[in-house]
Short mmCIF file of C-alpha atoms in Angstrom, two decimals:
data_model
loop_
_atom_site.label_atom_id
_atom_site.label_comp_id
_atom_site.label_asym_id
_atom_site.label_seq_id
_atom_site.Cartn_x
_atom_site.Cartn_y
_atom_site.Cartn_z
CA MET A 1 -7.41 14.75 27.78
CA ASP A 2 -8.59 12.30 25.13
CA PRO A 3 -7.52 8.75 26.19
CA THR A 4 -6.66 7.88 22.59
CA ARG A 5 -4.33 10.85 22.37
CA VAL A 6 -2.71 9.89 25.67
CA LEU A 7 -2.11 6.38 24.34
CA LYS A 8 -0.65 7.65 21.07
CA ASN A 9 1.60 10.07 22.93
CA GLY A 10 2.87 7.14 24.97
CA PHE A 11 3.60 5.17 21.81
CA ARG A 12 5.47 8.11 20.31
CA LYS A 13 7.55 8.45 23.48
CA LEU A 14 8.46 4.76 23.27
CA ARG A 15 9.55 5.28 19.67
CA ASP A 16 11.61 8.39 20.42
CA LEU A 17 13.37 6.92 23.46
CA GLU A 18 13.91 3.47 21.88
CA VAL A 19 13.47 1.78 25.25
CA PHE A 20 12.40 -1.86 25.70
CA THR A 21 12.79 -2.51 21.96
CA ASP A 22 12.92 -6.13 20.82
CA LEU A 23 12.84 -5.84 17.03
CA THR A 24 15.21 -4.14 14.59
CA ILE A 25 13.97 -3.45 11.05
CA ILE A 26 16.67 -2.74 8.46
CA CYS A 27 15.88 -1.10 5.13
CA GLY A 28 18.81 -0.11 2.94
CA ARG A 29 21.04 2.20 4.98
CA GLN A 30 18.46 2.77 7.72
CA SER A 31 17.65 0.70 10.79
CA TYR A 32 14.78 1.12 13.25
CA LYS A 33 14.53 -0.25 16.78
CA VAL A 34 10.88 -1.02 17.44
CA HIS A 35 8.56 -3.11 19.59
CA LYS A 36 7.20 -6.44 18.37
CA ALA A 37 3.89 -6.04 20.18
CA LEU A 38 3.04 -2.81 18.36
CA VAL A 39 4.39 -3.80 14.96
CA CYS A 40 3.09 -7.37 14.84
CA ALA A 41 -0.39 -6.30 15.94
CA GLN A 42 -0.68 -4.19 12.77
CA SER A 43 1.35 -6.10 10.18
CA GLY A 44 0.60 -9.63 9.06
CA TYR A 45 4.06 -9.95 7.55
CA PHE A 46 6.00 -9.01 10.69
CA HIS A 47 3.63 -11.09 12.83
CA LYS A 48 4.41 -14.17 10.77
CA MET A 49 8.14 -13.48 10.68
CA CYS A 50 8.39 -12.98 14.44
CA CYS A 51 6.36 -16.12 15.15
CA ASN A 52 8.53 -18.31 12.96
CA SER A 53 11.83 -19.85 13.96
CA PRO A 54 14.62 -18.60 13.98
CA TYR A 55 12.85 -15.28 14.68
CA GLN A 56 11.56 -16.32 18.11
CA ALA A 57 14.65 -14.96 19.85
CA SER A 58 14.26 -12.25 22.48
CA HIS A 59 15.53 -9.66 19.99
CA VAL A 60 14.83 -10.07 16.29
CA THR A 61 16.47 -8.37 13.29
CA ILE A 62 14.60 -8.37 9.97
CA THR A 63 16.12 -6.98 6.77
CA LEU A 64 13.60 -5.72 4.22
CA GLY A 65 13.88 -5.69 0.45
CA ARG A 66 14.52 -9.40 -0.03
CA LEU A 67 11.05 -10.39 -1.19
CA ASP A 68 11.58 -10.71 -4.94
CA ASP A 69 10.39 -14.32 -4.79
CA GLN A 70 7.11 -13.06 -3.28
CA CYS A 71 6.95 -10.01 -5.56
CA SER A 72 7.71 -11.38 -9.02
CA TYR A 73 5.10 -9.05 -10.47
CA LEU A 74 7.25 -5.99 -9.76
CA SER A 75 9.00 -4.21 -12.61
CA ASP A 76 12.81 -4.46 -12.63
CA ALA A 77 13.03 -0.83 -11.50
CA ALA A 78 10.81 -1.51 -8.51
CA LYS A 79 12.68 -4.57 -7.23
CA GLY A 80 15.31 -4.44 -4.52
CA HIS A 81 15.11 -2.43 -1.32
CA ASP A 82 11.87 -0.68 -0.48
CA ASP A 83 11.74 3.08 -0.46
CA GLU A 84 13.42 4.06 2.82
CA LYS A 85 11.14 7.04 3.38
CA ALA A 86 8.00 4.95 2.90
CA VAL A 87 9.28 2.35 5.37
CA GLU A 88 10.01 5.10 7.91
CA GLN A 89 6.48 6.44 7.42
CA MET A 90 5.07 2.94 7.91
CA ILE A 91 6.90 2.71 11.24
CA ASP A 92 5.60 6.16 12.20
CA PHE A 93 2.11 4.81 11.52
CA PHE A 94 2.73 1.82 13.81
CA TYR A 95 3.40 4.32 16.59
CA GLY A 96 0.20 6.28 16.20
CA LEU A 97 0.81 8.84 13.45
CA SER A 98 -2.57 8.71 11.67
CA ASP A 99 -1.29 10.21 8.39
CA PRO A 100 2.50 9.92 8.08
CA VAL A 101 2.77 11.94 4.84
CA PRO A 102 3.42 15.62 5.70
CA GLU A 103 1.27 18.20 3.89
CA ASP A 104 4.39 20.02 2.72
CA SER A 105 5.87 16.92 1.05
CA GLU A 106 7.39 17.63 -2.35
CA ASN A 107 5.33 15.01 -4.18
CA ARG A 108 2.48 13.83 -1.96
CA LEU A 109 0.86 11.81 -4.75
CA ASN A 110 3.92 9.62 -5.22
CA ALA A 111 4.47 9.48 -1.45
CA TYR A 112 1.01 7.98 -0.94
CA ALA A 113 1.57 5.56 -3.83
CA GLN A 114 4.84 4.38 -2.27
CA LEU A 115 3.18 4.10 1.13
CA PHE A 116 0.38 2.03 -0.41
CA ALA A 117 2.89 -0.35 -2.03
CA VAL A 118 4.65 -0.83 1.31
CA ALA A 119 1.32 -1.38 3.11
CA VAL A 120 0.30 -4.05 0.60
CA LYS A 121 3.69 -5.75 0.67
CA TYR A 122 3.87 -5.96 4.46
CA HIS A 123 0.16 -6.58 5.08
CA VAL A 124 -0.72 -3.41 7.00
CA PRO A 125 -4.46 -2.89 6.30
CA GLY A 126 -4.80 0.28 8.39
CA LEU A 127 -1.97 2.00 6.54
CA ARG A 128 -3.31 0.74 3.24
CA LYS A 129 -6.60 2.52 3.89
CA VAL A 130 -4.81 5.74 4.87
CA ALA A 131 -2.72 5.64 1.69
CA VAL A 132 -5.80 5.11 -0.51
CA GLU A 133 -7.68 8.00 1.09
CA GLY A 134 -4.66 10.31 0.86
CA PHE A 135 -4.02 9.40 -2.77
CA ASP A 136 -7.67 10.01 -3.62
CA GLN A 137 -7.69 13.43 -1.94
CA VAL A 138 -4.54 14.57 -3.73
CA CYS A 139 -5.97 13.40 -7.07
CA GLU A 140 -9.13 15.44 -6.43
CA SER A 141 -7.08 18.55 -5.65
CA LEU A 142 -5.09 17.92 -8.82
CA CYS A 143 -8.20 18.71 -10.86
CA SER A 144 -9.62 21.49 -8.71
CA ASP A 145 -6.35 23.33 -7.99
CA GLY A 146 -4.37 22.56 -11.14
CA GLY A 147 -1.64 20.40 -9.60
CA ASP A 148 1.57 19.21 -11.21
CA LEU A 149 0.67 16.75 -13.97
CA ASN A 150 4.25 15.49 -14.10
CA ASP A 151 3.76 14.20 -10.56
CA PHE A 152 0.55 12.50 -11.65
CA ALA A 153 2.32 10.89 -14.61
CA LYS A 154 5.06 9.52 -12.33
CA ALA A 155 2.41 8.22 -9.94
CA ILE A 156 0.65 6.36 -12.78
CA GLU A 157 3.81 4.44 -13.63
CA PHE A 158 4.49 3.65 -9.98
CA VAL A 159 0.93 2.51 -9.25
CA TYR A 160 0.86 0.09 -12.17
CA THR A 161 4.32 -1.44 -11.63
CA THR A 162 4.56 -2.03 -7.88
CA THR A 163 1.48 -4.10 -7.03
CA ARG A 164 -0.39 -6.98 -8.60
CA SER A 165 -3.00 -6.15 -11.22
CA ASN A 166 -5.82 -7.29 -8.91
CA VAL A 167 -4.81 -4.76 -6.25
CA ARG A 168 -7.29 -2.25 -7.57
CA GLU A 169 -7.62 0.67 -5.15
CA LEU A 170 -5.17 3.17 -6.65
CA ARG A 171 -5.73 1.88 -10.17
CA THR A 172 -9.45 2.58 -9.80
CA ILE A 173 -8.74 6.16 -8.67
CA VAL A 174 -6.39 6.82 -11.60
CA GLU A 175 -8.80 5.37 -14.17
CA ARG A 176 -11.75 7.23 -12.68
CA LEU A 177 -9.87 10.54 -12.84
CA LEU A 178 -8.80 10.08 -16.45
CA ASP A 179 -12.31 8.98 -17.41
CA ALA A 180 -13.78 12.11 -15.80
CA GLU A 181 -11.05 14.45 -17.12
CA PRO A 182 -10.16 13.06 -20.59
CA HIS A 183 -8.34 16.29 -21.52
CA LEU A 184 -5.53 15.14 -19.22
CA LEU A 185 -4.69 12.48 -21.79
CA GLU A 186 -3.57 15.26 -24.14
CA GLU A 187 -0.69 16.16 -21.81
CA GLU A 188 2.62 14.78 -23.07
CA SER A 189 3.71 13.43 -19.68
CA ILE A 190 0.41 11.57 -19.27
CA LYS A 191 0.65 10.16 -22.80
CA GLU A 192 4.12 8.81 -22.05
CA ALA A 193 2.94 7.27 -18.79
CA VAL A 194 -0.04 5.57 -20.47
CA ASP A 195 2.21 4.20 -23.23
CA SER A 196 4.78 2.91 -20.75
CA VAL A 197 2.36 0.75 -18.75
CA PRO A 198 1.33 -2.48 -20.53
CA GLY A 199 -2.44 -2.88 -20.65
CA PHE A 200 -3.21 0.56 -19.21
CA ALA A 201 -4.67 1.98 -22.42
CA HIS A 202 -6.89 -1.10 -22.68
CA ALA A 203 -8.06 -0.60 -19.08
CA LEU A 204 -9.03 2.99 -19.90
CA LEU A 205 -11.03 1.80 -22.91
CA GLN A 206 -12.82 -0.77 -20.75
CA LYS A 207 -13.65 1.96 -18.27
CA ALA A 208 -14.86 4.36 -20.97
CA TYR A 209 -17.17 1.78 -22.55
CA GLY A 210 -18.39 0.29 -19.28
CA LEU A 211 -16.81 -3.09 -19.97
CA ARG A 212 -15.03 -3.46 -16.63
CA LYS A 213 -17.15 -5.31 -14.09
CA PRO A 214 -17.92 -3.34 -10.94
CA CYS A 215 -16.27 -4.48 -7.72
CA GLY A 216 -17.61 -7.79 -6.51
CA GLU A 217 -19.17 -8.91 -9.82
CA SER A 218 -17.37 -12.10 -10.73
CA ASP A 219 -18.06 -15.75 -11.35
CA ARG A 220 -15.33 -16.89 -8.95
CA PRO A 221 -16.61 -18.90 -5.99
CA GLN A 222 -16.37 -17.50 -2.49
CA VAL A 223 -13.47 -19.11 -0.69
CA SER A 224 -12.67 -18.46 2.94
CA GLY A 225 -10.17 -20.15 5.23
CA SER A 226 -7.40 -20.61 2.64
CA ARG A 227 -3.91 -19.60 3.72
CA CYS A 228 -1.31 -17.58 1.85
CA ALA A 229 2.46 -18.10 1.88
CA TYR A 230 2.70 -16.20 5.15
CA GLY A 231 0.17 -18.49 6.84
CA MET A 232 -2.46 -15.76 7.12
CA GLU A 233 -6.03 -17.04 6.87
CA CYS A 234 -7.95 -15.42 4.02
CA GLN A 235 -11.34 -14.00 4.93
CA LEU A 236 -14.09 -12.00 3.30
CA GLU A 237 -13.52 -8.25 3.60
CA GLU A 238 -15.49 -5.22 2.46
CA CYS A 239 -14.29 -3.34 -0.61
CA TRP A 240 -13.06 0.15 0.34
CA GLN A 241 -15.09 1.64 -2.52
CA CYS A 242 -18.34 -0.26 -2.98
CA GLY A 243 -18.80 -2.17 0.27
CA LEU A 244 -19.14 -5.55 -1.46
CA LYS A 245 -17.22 -8.52 -0.11
CA HIS A 246 -13.81 -9.46 -1.46
CA ARG A 247 -11.47 -12.22 -0.47
CA GLY A 248 -8.23 -11.25 1.16
CA CYS A 249 -6.23 -11.40 4.34
CA SER A 250 -4.18 -8.97 6.37
CA GLY A 251 -3.44 -6.38 3.71
CA GLN A 252 -4.33 -8.70 0.81
CA CYS A 253 -2.01 -11.68 0.42
CA PRO A 254 0.04 -11.79 -2.83
CA GLN A 255 -0.81 -15.41 -3.64
CA LEU A 256 -4.54 -15.74 -3.00
CA SER A 257 -6.12 -12.29 -2.88
CA GLN A 258 -8.59 -11.70 -5.67
CA GLU A 259 -12.01 -10.25 -6.28
CA LEU A 260 -14.96 -12.52 -5.65
#
């Protein structure tokens, strides 16, 4: 049997049995008993929280959804507790589920967008990559298979109101799709979504006329070694799309992450 599969099966058994847990994560009405070693190895946020006093106790409890001071860029509707389902899927990912969004999900596009927002917020780079790839695949099938445009419209609003403007992955996918399929802009639900997001129409114009700089093209100096509010050291990382170097940390820190 594949050693990786054996390891993942062991992680899943730990999760199901809830044995030897030393961390409780609370989100809204849900609570999850998990293992610091697994969670902190994959999340910069939880790593920092568990390393800091008073969280150095043998068993730690962390309540999510109290990060408005770190997430002032969120719309009023997006503030408060994180989506409970997305948090549960993030925890599933910690325990070895490579793609935690089921294929039969009612709205997979929005599910990946919510998962991406959670991955960015809690500095989970592996999950962030999974969410980007899943979102991209669903967008492609939207054009080829004639998916639900109402779902796409809802996803547009969510993508542009739950992460900072310089968190570009999902924004790039949305803009690329609308640039390639301009007839989608004639749909009423898409029109409403475009009108509801400040600056989105301008971003589409920049894309259409080639005014947006490609990834990595900027006059900002390269800075490495700075630390964000969580104490994570910023380093140069490859862009998921173009391979050029960007500055960021574990999942792209809210304060310092920006294109080079």
